C-alpha cells in the first residue's frame, strides 16, 4: 500500500513539474514562491513516504526481541 502512495506522489510531482516547465513566460514573485512551495511540499511528501517504507521494511525483517518477564 505504501508503494502505491509513493508511486502516486512521484507521478503527481512529475506532472506538476512538466506543467510548470511548459510555462516559461514572465512570472511574478508570488507565482515563483507558490511554485517553489509546491515543489518543496511534494519533495517532503515523497521523502516521508519513502522513510516510512524503509522503517516498515526494517522492522518487518528485524523484529524487536521479546521482553524478559520474571525474576
CSV table of C-alpha atoms in Angstrom, one decimal:
chain,number,residue,atom,x,y,z
A,1,UNK,CA,0.0,0.0,0.0
A,2,UNK,CA,2.8,2.4,0.8
A,3,UNK,CA,4.5,1.7,-2.6
A,4,UNK,CA,1.3,2.8,-4.3
A,5,UNK,CA,1.3,6.0,-2.4
A,6,UNK,CA,4.9,6.6,-3.3
A,7,UNK,CA,4.3,6.0,-7.0
A,8,UNK,CA,1.3,8.3,-6.9
A,9,UNK,CA,3.2,11.1,-5.2
A,10,UNK,CA,6.1,10.8,-7.8
A,11,UNK,CA,3.6,10.8,-10.7
A,12,UNK,CA,1.9,13.9,-9.3
A,13,UNK,CA,5.2,15.7,-8.8
A,14,UNK,CA,6.4,14.8,-12.3
A,15,UNK,CA,3.1,16.0,-13.8
A,16,UNK,CA,3.3,19.4,-11.9
A,17,UNK,CA,6.9,19.9,-12.8
A,18,UNK,CA,6.2,19.2,-16.5
A,19,UNK,CA,3.2,21.6,-16.4
A,20,UNK,CA,5.4,24.3,-14.8
A,21,UNK,CA,8.2,23.8,-17.4
A,22,UNK,CA,5.6,24.5,-20.2
A,23,UNK,CA,5.1,28.0,-18.8
A,24,UNK,CA,8.2,29.9,-19.4
A,25,UNK,CA,6.6,33.3,-19.8
A,26,UNK,CA,7.4,36.0,-17.2
A,27,UNK,CA,6.0,35.2,-13.7
A,28,UNK,CA,5.6,37.4,-10.7
A,29,UNK,CA,7.4,36.8,-7.4
A,30,UNK,CA,4.3,35.4,-5.7
A,31,UNK,CA,3.9,32.8,-8.5
A,32,UNK,CA,7.5,31.8,-8.2
A,33,UNK,CA,7.1,31.5,-4.5
A,34,UNK,CA,4.0,29.3,-4.9
A,35,UNK,CA,5.8,27.1,-7.4
A,36,UNK,CA,8.7,26.6,-5.1
A,37,UNK,CA,6.4,25.9,-2.2
A,38,UNK,CA,4.6,23.2,-4.2
A,39,UNK,CA,7.9,21.6,-5.2
A,40,UNK,CA,9.2,21.6,-1.6
A,41,UNK,CA,5.9,20.1,-0.3
A,42,UNK,CA,5.9,17.3,-2.9
A,43,UNK,CA,9.6,16.5,-2.1
A,44,UNK,CA,8.7,16.3,1.6
A,45,UNK,CA,5.7,14.0,0.9
A,46,UNK,CA,7.8,11.7,-1.2
A,47,UNK,CA,10.7,11.6,1.4
A,48,UNK,CA,8.3,10.9,4.3
A,49,UNK,CA,6.6,8.1,2.4
A,50,UNK,CA,10.0,6.5,1.5
A,51,UNK,CA,11.3,6.8,5.0
A,52,UNK,CA,8.1,5.1,6.4
A,53,UNK,CA,8.6,2.3,3.8
A,54,UNK,CA,12.2,1.9,4.8
A,55,UNK,CA,11.4,1.8,8.6
A,56,UNK,CA,8.5,-0.7,8.0
A,57,UNK,CA,10.7,-3.0,5.9
A,58,UNK,CA,13.5,-2.9,8.6
A,59,UNK,CA,11.0,-3.6,11.4
A,60,UNK,CA,9.5,-6.4,9.4
A,61,UNK,CA,12.7,-8.3,8.9
A,62,UNK,CA,14.3,-7.3,12.3
A,63,UNK,CA,11.5,-7.6,14.9
A,64,UNK,CA,12.4,-6.5,18.4
A,65,UNK,CA,13.4,-9.2,20.9
A,66,UNK,CA,10.6,-10.3,23.3
A,67,UNK,CA,10.6,-8.7,26.7
A,68,UNK,CA,12.0,-10.8,29.6
A,69,UNK,CA,9.4,-11.3,32.2
A,70,UNK,CA,10.0,-12.8,35.6
A,71,UNK,CA,12.7,-12.9,38.2
